[in-house]
Short mmCIF file of C-alpha atoms and ligand atoms in Angstrom, two decimals:
data_model
loop_
_atom_site.label_atom_id
_atom_site.label_comp_id
_atom_site.label_asym_id
_atom_site.label_seq_id
_atom_site.Cartn_x
_atom_site.Cartn_y
_atom_site.Cartn_z
CA UNK A 1 -10.28 133.33 94.25
CA UNK A 2 -12.14 130.05 94.07
CA UNK A 3 -14.63 129.83 91.26
CA UNK A 4 -16.29 126.63 92.15
CA UNK A 5 -17.49 128.15 94.49
CA UNK A 6 -19.74 130.57 92.78
CA UNK A 7 -23.76 130.74 92.95
CA UNK A 8 -24.85 128.82 89.20
CA UNK A 9 -27.65 128.80 87.69
CA UNK A 10 -29.18 125.80 89.49
CA UNK A 11 -28.80 127.19 92.66
CA UNK A 12 -31.05 129.98 92.10
CA UNK A 13 -34.58 130.57 91.93
CA UNK A 14 -35.64 131.50 88.16
CA UNK A 15 -39.12 130.30 87.87
CA UNK A 16 -41.23 133.26 86.37
CA UNK A 17 -38.92 135.30 87.95
CA UNK A 18 -37.46 138.14 84.92
CA UNK A 19 -33.93 136.64 84.06
CA UNK A 20 -31.30 139.32 83.26
CA UNK A 21 -28.23 136.72 81.28
CA UNK A 22 -24.83 138.22 80.26
CA UNK A 23 -24.15 135.97 76.96
CA UNK A 24 -21.40 136.63 74.63
CA UNK A 25 -22.64 137.14 71.51
CA UNK A 26 -19.67 139.01 69.83
CA UNK A 27 -19.91 136.75 66.54
CA UNK A 28 -18.25 137.57 63.36
CA UNK A 29 -20.23 138.54 61.28
CA UNK A 30 -19.93 139.41 57.18
CA UNK A 31 -21.68 141.72 54.98
CA UNK A 32 -24.43 140.68 57.99
CA UNK A 33 -23.82 136.93 57.65
CA UNK A 34 -22.65 135.77 60.88
CA UNK A 35 -19.83 133.35 59.81
CA UNK A 36 -19.56 131.45 63.47
CA UNK A 37 -22.35 130.73 65.70
CA UNK A 38 -20.27 128.53 68.11
CA UNK A 39 -20.85 131.66 71.08
CA UNK A 40 -23.78 131.38 70.21
CA UNK A 41 -25.18 127.75 70.24
CA UNK A 42 -22.61 127.52 73.61
CA UNK A 43 -24.99 129.71 75.01
CA UNK A 44 -28.31 127.65 74.19
CA UNK A 45 -27.76 125.15 77.21
CA UNK A 46 -27.97 127.68 79.60
CA UNK A 47 -30.73 129.86 77.56
CA UNK A 48 -33.24 126.83 77.02
CA UNK A 49 -32.43 125.86 80.88
CA UNK A 50 -34.69 128.99 81.80
CA UNK A 51 -37.12 128.13 79.46
CA UNK A 52 -37.89 125.37 81.18
CA UNK A 53 -37.73 126.44 83.92
CA UNK A 54 -40.33 128.79 83.04
CA UNK A 55 -37.87 131.41 83.64
CA UNK A 56 -38.98 135.17 81.22
CA UNK A 57 -35.82 135.75 79.72
CA UNK A 58 -33.45 139.11 78.86
CA UNK A 59 -30.83 138.41 76.94
CA UNK A 60 -26.91 140.48 77.02
CA UNK A 61 -24.31 141.28 75.64
CA UNK A 62 -21.58 142.90 73.06
CA UNK A 63 -21.02 142.86 69.57
CA UNK A 64 -17.98 144.85 68.49
CA UNK A 65 -16.90 148.01 69.66
CA UNK A 66 -19.16 150.25 68.38
CA UNK A 67 -17.75 153.10 71.18
CA UNK A 68 -20.81 153.84 72.59
CA UNK A 69 -23.47 155.18 69.72
CA UNK A 70 -25.15 153.75 67.65
CA UNK A 71 -24.79 151.67 64.46
CA UNK A 72 -26.84 149.28 62.25
CA UNK A 73 -23.15 148.00 61.78
CA UNK A 74 -23.02 146.34 65.60
CA UNK A 75 -26.60 145.58 65.96
CA UNK A 76 -27.79 142.09 67.70
CA UNK A 77 -30.37 141.76 65.09
CA UNK A 78 -28.61 138.88 63.04
CA UNK A 79 -27.91 137.44 66.76
CA UNK A 80 -31.62 137.70 67.21
CA UNK A 81 -32.51 135.67 63.97
CA UNK A 82 -29.87 132.35 64.48
CA UNK A 83 -30.78 132.10 68.11
CA UNK A 84 -34.62 132.22 66.46
CA UNK A 85 -33.84 129.55 64.39
CA UNK A 86 -31.62 127.54 67.03
CA UNK A 87 -34.36 127.78 69.17
CA UNK A 88 -36.97 127.58 66.43
CA UNK A 89 -39.29 130.64 68.55
CA UNK A 90 -39.88 133.50 68.72
CA UNK A 91 -36.79 136.68 69.81
CA UNK A 92 -38.59 139.36 70.46
CA UNK A 93 -35.65 142.54 69.62
CA UNK A 94 -35.31 145.23 71.54
CA UNK A 95 -34.03 148.56 70.05
CA UNK A 96 -32.42 149.81 72.26
CA UNK A 97 -30.87 148.88 75.74
CA UNK A 98 -32.02 150.28 78.79
CA UNK A 99 -34.81 152.78 77.18
CA UNK A 100 -38.43 152.28 76.44
CA UNK A 101 -38.44 149.99 73.76
CA UNK A 102 -36.07 147.46 76.18
CA UNK A 103 -38.51 148.56 79.26
CA UNK A 104 -41.86 147.23 76.82
CA UNK A 105 -40.79 143.68 76.39
CA UNK A 106 -39.49 142.51 79.12
CA UNK A 107 -42.72 143.77 81.06
CA UNK A 108 -44.63 142.76 78.70
CA UNK A 109 -42.37 139.01 79.04
CA UNK A 110 -44.53 135.69 79.64
CA UNK A 111 -43.45 132.40 81.33
CA UNK A 112 -40.02 130.39 78.18
CA UNK A 113 -40.21 134.32 76.49
CA UNK A 114 -37.24 135.51 75.54
CA UNK A 115 -35.75 139.13 74.18
CA UNK A 116 -32.72 140.80 73.54
CA UNK A 117 -32.08 143.53 74.06
CA UNK A 118 -29.64 146.15 71.16
CA UNK A 119 -25.99 145.97 72.01
CA UNK A 120 -25.16 146.98 75.18
CA UNK A 121 -21.79 148.71 73.73
CA UNK A 122 -24.50 151.34 72.32
CA UNK A 123 -24.11 152.74 75.63
CA UNK A 124 -21.01 154.40 76.27
CA UNK A 125 -22.04 153.76 80.24
CA UNK A 126 -21.70 149.77 79.77
CA UNK A 127 -17.48 150.43 79.70
CA UNK A 128 -16.98 152.53 81.98
CA UNK A 129 -18.92 150.63 84.32
CA UNK A 130 -21.22 153.25 84.97
CA UNK A 131 -23.86 152.80 88.62
CA UNK A 132 -26.14 154.46 87.63
CA UNK A 133 -26.14 152.51 84.31
CA UNK A 134 -26.18 148.91 85.85
CA UNK A 135 -28.77 149.72 86.99
CA UNK A 136 -31.41 150.78 84.44
CA UNK A 137 -29.58 146.94 83.16
CA UNK A 138 -30.90 145.57 86.51
CA UNK A 139 -34.55 146.98 86.98
CA UNK A 140 -36.07 145.06 84.09
CA UNK A 141 -35.04 142.02 85.60
CA UNK A 142 -35.01 140.53 88.90
CA UNK A 143 -31.84 137.85 88.89
CA UNK A 144 -28.65 138.19 86.93
CA UNK A 145 -26.57 135.21 85.73
CA UNK A 146 -23.93 135.38 83.95
CA UNK A 147 -22.57 132.99 81.08
CA UNK A 148 -20.12 135.55 78.77
CA UNK A 149 -17.31 134.25 79.66
CA UNK A 150 -15.75 135.62 76.69
CA UNK A 151 -15.45 138.99 78.53
CA UNK A 152 -15.94 137.94 82.26
CA UNK A 153 -12.18 139.36 82.62
CA UNK A 154 -13.44 143.21 81.59
CA UNK A 155 -15.81 145.48 84.86
CA UNK A 156 -18.41 146.70 82.83
CA UNK A 157 -22.79 146.97 83.91
CA UNK A 158 -23.23 144.35 82.48
CA UNK A 159 -20.48 141.63 83.44
CA UNK A 160 -20.12 143.20 86.42
CA UNK A 161 -22.27 146.23 87.79
CA UNK A 162 -25.36 145.08 87.31
CA UNK A 163 -23.97 141.99 90.09
CA UNK A 164 -24.85 144.74 93.10
CA UNK A 165 -29.02 145.36 92.62
CA UNK A 166 -29.98 141.51 91.88
CA UNK A 167 -29.37 137.92 92.89
CA UNK A 168 -26.76 136.39 91.49
CA UNK A 169 -25.38 133.45 89.41
CA UNK A 170 -23.30 132.13 87.01
CA UNK A 171 -24.29 130.21 83.69
CA UNK A 172 -23.89 126.42 82.06
CA UNK A 173 -20.92 127.37 79.69
CA UNK A 174 -18.93 130.09 82.86
CA UNK A 175 -19.12 126.88 84.68
CA UNK A 176 -17.75 124.65 82.33
CA UNK A 177 -15.16 127.34 80.79
CA UNK A 178 -14.30 127.65 84.48
CA UNK A 179 -13.69 123.95 85.93
CA UNK A 180 -12.05 122.28 82.44
CA UNK A 181 -9.40 126.17 82.87
CA UNK A 182 -9.46 125.85 87.05
CA UNK A 183 -8.71 121.64 86.08
CA UNK A 184 -5.71 121.90 83.63
CA UNK A 185 -4.37 124.95 85.33
CA UNK A 186 -3.60 123.34 89.04
CA UNK A 187 -4.05 119.39 88.80
CA UNK A 188 -2.50 118.79 85.42
CA UNK A 189 -1.98 115.44 83.87
CA UNK A 190 1.83 115.90 83.71
CA UNK A 191 3.90 116.61 81.61
CA UNK A 192 1.85 120.56 81.04
CA UNK A 193 2.83 122.30 78.06
CA UNK A 194 1.90 125.71 77.23
CA UNK A 195 2.26 126.95 73.68
CA UNK A 196 2.05 130.65 73.67
CA UNK A 197 2.11 132.86 70.02
CA UNK A 198 0.12 136.12 69.07
CA UNK A 199 2.46 139.42 68.66
CA UNK A 200 2.96 140.35 71.41
CA UNK A 201 5.57 139.74 74.77
CA UNK A 202 4.33 142.64 76.86
CA UNK A 203 1.04 141.06 76.10
CA UNK A 204 1.24 138.32 77.51
CA UNK A 205 4.60 138.36 80.18
CA UNK A 206 2.38 138.25 83.61
CA UNK A 207 1.17 134.33 81.84
CA UNK A 208 4.83 133.61 81.10
CA UNK A 209 6.03 134.44 84.76
CA UNK A 210 2.78 132.56 85.53
CA UNK A 211 3.39 130.03 83.52
CA UNK A 212 6.58 129.13 84.51
CA UNK A 213 5.47 128.58 88.00
CA UNK A 214 3.34 125.29 86.22
CA UNK A 215 4.41 124.26 82.97
CA UNK A 216 6.87 120.95 82.65
CA UNK A 217 7.85 122.87 78.92
CA UNK A 218 7.54 126.12 77.48
CA UNK A 219 6.64 127.14 73.67
CA UNK A 220 6.43 129.96 72.87
CA UNK A 221 6.23 131.34 69.01
CA UNK A 222 4.68 133.97 66.95
CA UNK A 223 5.83 137.60 66.64
CA UNK A 224 6.86 137.54 70.69
CA UNK A 225 9.65 134.77 69.49
CA UNK A 226 11.47 137.68 67.96
CA UNK A 227 11.87 139.97 71.32
CA UNK A 228 13.58 136.71 72.59
CA UNK A 229 15.93 135.60 69.66
CA UNK A 230 17.05 139.30 69.29
CA UNK A 231 17.77 139.04 73.21
CA UNK A 232 19.62 136.01 72.55
CA UNK A 233 22.01 137.95 70.18
CA UNK A 234 20.14 137.09 67.14
CA UNK A 235 19.65 139.00 64.11
CA UNK A 236 15.66 139.12 63.24
CA UNK A 237 15.87 142.00 60.79
CA UNK A 238 12.78 144.42 60.19
CA UNK A 239 10.51 141.60 62.41
CA UNK A 240 8.19 142.47 65.04
CA UNK A 241 10.97 143.24 67.51
CA UNK A 242 9.51 144.71 71.27
CA UNK A 243 12.80 146.59 71.88
CA UNK A 244 12.14 147.43 75.46
CA UNK A 245 10.89 144.42 77.05
CA UNK A 246 15.13 142.45 76.47
CA UNK A 247 15.39 142.32 79.76
CA UNK A 248 12.79 140.89 80.71
CA UNK A 249 12.77 137.92 77.83
CA UNK A 250 16.54 138.07 78.68
CA UNK A 251 15.08 136.75 82.52
CA UNK A 252 12.27 134.76 81.44
CA UNK A 253 14.79 132.80 80.03
CA UNK A 254 16.80 132.37 83.00
CA UNK A 255 13.92 131.64 85.27
CA UNK A 256 12.84 129.80 82.94
CA UNK A 257 17.05 127.36 83.99
CA UNK A 258 16.32 128.15 86.98
CA UNK A 259 12.99 126.41 87.61
CA UNK A 260 13.67 123.62 85.20
CA UNK A 261 10.77 124.66 82.71
CA UNK A 262 12.25 123.33 79.41
CA UNK A 263 11.89 126.35 76.92
CA UNK A 264 11.26 126.26 73.36
CA UNK A 265 12.15 128.99 70.56
CA UNK A 266 11.41 129.11 66.52
CA UNK A 267 14.41 127.26 65.12
CA UNK A 268 14.03 129.25 61.45
CA UNK A 269 11.02 131.04 59.84
CA UNK A 270 9.48 132.02 57.23
CA UNK A 271 10.01 135.58 56.62
CA UNK A 272 9.54 138.00 53.98
CA UNK A 273 10.45 140.54 51.64
CA UNK A 274 6.85 143.31 53.63
CA UNK A 275 4.01 142.54 56.35
CA UNK A 276 1.32 140.78 53.23
CA UNK A 277 0.43 137.99 51.62
CA UNK A 278 1.90 138.91 48.27
CA UNK A 279 5.96 139.39 49.65
CA UNK A 280 8.40 137.65 48.73
CA UNK A 281 9.39 134.88 51.56
CA UNK A 282 11.72 132.30 51.80
CA UNK A 283 12.52 130.01 54.76
CA UNK A 284 15.12 130.06 57.46
CA UNK A 285 17.87 129.06 60.13
CA UNK A 286 17.33 130.94 63.06
CA UNK A 287 21.16 132.37 62.42
CA UNK A 288 19.88 133.52 58.54
CA UNK A 289 17.27 136.26 58.76
CA UNK A 290 18.31 139.34 55.96
CA UNK A 291 18.62 141.98 57.60
CA UNK A 292 15.53 143.60 54.92
CA UNK A 293 13.03 140.96 55.44
CA UNK A 294 10.91 140.05 58.71
CA UNK A 295 9.36 136.92 60.72
CA UNK A 296 6.11 135.55 59.38
CA UNK A 297 5.78 132.30 60.74
CA UNK A 298 7.47 129.59 62.31
CA UNK A 299 9.36 126.87 59.65
CA UNK A 300 9.33 122.91 59.29
CA UNK A 301 12.24 122.90 61.86
CA UNK A 302 10.88 123.98 64.37
CA UNK A 303 7.37 122.64 63.61
CA UNK A 304 9.50 118.91 63.62
CA UNK A 305 11.05 120.72 66.72
CA UNK A 306 7.53 121.39 68.77
CA UNK A 307 5.46 118.44 67.89
CA UNK A 308 7.80 116.55 68.62
CA UNK A 309 8.05 117.42 72.30
CA UNK A 310 4.01 117.23 71.59
CA UNK A 311 4.11 114.49 70.93
CA UNK A 312 6.43 112.69 73.74
CA UNK A 313 3.90 115.05 76.33
CA UNK A 314 0.95 111.94 74.83
CA UNK A 315 -1.15 111.99 78.05
CA UNK A 316 -0.71 114.67 79.62
CA UNK A 317 -1.90 118.60 79.27
CA UNK A 318 -1.08 121.63 76.52
CA UNK A 319 -2.79 125.00 76.88
CA UNK A 320 -2.33 126.73 74.02
CA UNK A 321 -2.76 130.85 73.04
CA UNK A 322 -1.97 132.35 69.74
CA UNK A 323 -0.93 131.62 66.75
CA UNK A 324 2.33 130.63 65.49
CA UNK A 325 2.91 133.15 62.89
CA UNK A 326 0.32 136.15 60.74
CA UNK A 327 -2.13 133.07 60.55
CA UNK A 328 -4.25 136.05 58.69
CA UNK A 329 -2.70 135.57 55.31
CA UNK A 330 -2.08 131.80 53.51
CA UNK A 331 1.32 131.77 53.26
CA UNK A 332 2.45 132.16 56.49
CA UNK A 333 -0.14 129.57 59.00
CA UNK A 334 1.17 126.66 57.74
CA UNK A 335 2.87 126.17 61.03
CA UNK A 336 -0.08 127.15 63.06
CA UNK A 337 -1.79 124.45 61.51
CA UNK A 338 0.82 122.24 61.80
CA UNK A 339 0.31 121.92 66.12
CA UNK A 340 -3.36 121.61 65.70
CA UNK A 341 -2.99 119.09 63.74
CA UNK A 342 -0.03 117.17 65.87
CA UNK A 343 -2.58 117.79 68.91
CA UNK A 344 -5.28 116.76 67.33
CA UNK A 345 -3.14 113.85 66.51
CA UNK A 346 -2.53 112.82 70.36
CA UNK A 347 -4.87 111.63 73.25
CA UNK A 348 -3.51 115.70 75.52
CA UNK A 349 -5.95 116.87 77.02
CA UNK A 350 -5.89 120.01 75.84
CA UNK A 351 -7.22 124.11 75.74
CA UNK A 352 -7.44 125.74 72.88
CA UNK A 353 -8.13 129.22 73.67
CA UNK A 354 -7.46 133.02 71.67
CA UNK A 355 -9.26 134.03 68.65
CA UNK A 356 -6.39 133.00 65.80
CA UNK A 357 -6.02 129.79 67.61
CA UNK A 358 -9.23 128.61 68.46
CA UNK A 359 -10.04 129.87 64.54
CA UNK A 360 -7.12 127.31 63.18
CA UNK A 361 -8.85 124.25 64.45
CA UNK A 362 -12.12 125.17 63.90
CA UNK A 363 -10.79 125.50 60.24
CA UNK A 364 -9.19 122.90 59.82
CA UNK A 365 -12.06 120.45 61.04
CA UNK A 366 -10.38 119.19 64.25
CA UNK A 367 -12.95 121.21 66.99
CA UNK A 368 -13.73 117.34 67.46
CA UNK A 369 -10.44 116.57 69.08
CA UNK A 370 -9.62 118.56 70.85
CA UNK A 371 -11.12 118.69 74.37
CA UNK A 372 -11.98 122.21 74.48
CA UNK A 373 -11.89 124.97 72.23
CA UNK A 374 -12.31 127.99 75.06
CA UNK A 375 -14.48 131.03 74.04
CA UNK A 376 -13.13 132.98 75.65
CA UNK A 377 -9.31 133.78 74.74
CA UNK A 378 -8.60 137.43 77.17
CA UNK A 379 -10.78 135.87 80.24
CA UNK A 380 -8.55 132.27 79.79
CA UNK A 381 -5.28 133.77 80.18
CA UNK A 382 -6.25 136.17 82.55
CA UNK A 383 -6.92 132.58 84.38
CA UNK A 384 -2.90 131.48 82.78
CA UNK A 385 -1.54 134.78 85.03
CA UNK A 386 -3.78 133.99 88.04
CA UNK A 387 -5.36 137.54 87.70
CA UNK A 388 -9.74 136.54 89.48
CA UNK A 389 -12.21 137.90 87.03
CA UNK A 390 -14.09 140.53 87.62
CA UNK A 391 -17.68 139.63 86.74
CA UNK A 392 -16.89 136.38 88.50
CA UNK A 393 -15.85 137.97 91.29
CA UNK A 394 -19.22 139.82 91.27
CA UNK A 395 -21.16 137.34 91.63
CA UNK A 396 -22.70 135.87 95.25
CA UNK A 397 -21.59 132.93 96.46
CA UNK A 398 -23.38 129.52 97.53
P1 AMP B 1 -2.66 137.77 70.14
O1 AMP B 1 -4.21 138.83 69.68
O2 AMP B 1 -1.82 138.50 70.91
O3 AMP B 1 -3.08 136.60 70.19
O4 AMP B 1 -1.97 137.95 68.10
C1 AMP B 1 -2.83 137.26 67.44
C2 AMP B 1 -1.76 138.48 66.11
O5 AMP B 1 -0.54 138.38 66.32
C3 AMP B 1 -2.32 137.75 64.92
O6 AMP B 1 -3.09 138.66 64.23
C4 AMP B 1 -1.07 137.61 63.99
O7 AMP B 1 -0.88 138.42 62.80
C5 AMP B 1 -0.01 138.28 64.66
N1 AMP B 1 1.09 137.23 64.49
C6 AMP B 1 1.06 136.46 64.48
N2 AMP B 1 2.80 136.22 63.82
C7 AMP B 1 3.68 137.51 64.29
C8 AMP B 1 4.18 137.42 63.71
N3 AMP B 1 5.84 137.36 63.53
N4 AMP B 1 4.57 139.09 63.11
C9 AMP B 1 3.62 139.74 63.03
N5 AMP B 1 2.41 139.37 62.97
C10 AMP B 1 2.28 138.01 64.69
#
């Protein structure tokens, strides 16, 4: 489908109207404090446009997984506070999603004013895409704008169902994310490299197959590399392995060869005696993983191998999703960080998706050196796989 054919916020009449704006304010919060507000700051362009065009703004988002019940821990109050600081304007916070509080605040909104609904996932109907609930949400507003790229692969009430009942369009952030992914996937400057990491082969198998038809070079690291290593007949000790995916791994390797895609996998690993930052660890070649050790990161030779390939591809395009190792642990973050550094030093068109790879880039202060850091790893994977994003499909065509 052609995502770029969808109505955008600029194609729809919003002046003096109540606009339900679905954002992705799913930010990390520790002890009531937001530790990374990028998803909020990335939404400002759309919100400011609505303010400047005299809309009455009803913001809606999820936060975490409260599983359909109210809990203070998942309240969007910290988001309202941060947003209010960023916009230097008050934000009225509803105490519910579609109840009396939300309805009253929405009814009283004046042009340019902003309110925020409570966490939409406090209602179990949200993730079920319940039709009655979608109708109730829609009844708060006259226009629906979706800017929540990070959840656009989910068919929920606030991302999908509600679009049935209101004139709809996508916001500026959604448009930016879709345009960048479209260009990177469909008309990339070459060579086109993709780096996939993360925990499991099963999560990324569709993406891997799809990428084999698109990329020149595919680099596989992270937990899934061990299933591939096992499929190549190597001993992988106690490393993560999906036994039922060994055949698929073999098939991927064959397909890559057939299609002329250069498939690179780690040649050495940092292995540990247990899944812990405090475990005993050492670096070994791929053939030397001890029986009682597990692979936790790629080793320095792999970093060198991958880095050389990335440097050679300068001027091309790179899409990276997923860490090279268990980067939550200090001792096993080196591979992921080393690749972030190398990508930052090249002139590749670089699109970084996925929470962990994006976090590594941010932590290292390299964000400005990348072409784009996506606010939605899961959604980007779906686009890479060639799967339609239901939340975008639901929006009216131009
Ligand atoms: P994903 O959500 O699929 O991108 O996976 C991210 C997760 O993969 C992170 O939490 C990492 O800890 C995990 N991961 C990366 N490398 C390994 C590994 N060698 N063993 C186990 N888990 C890993």
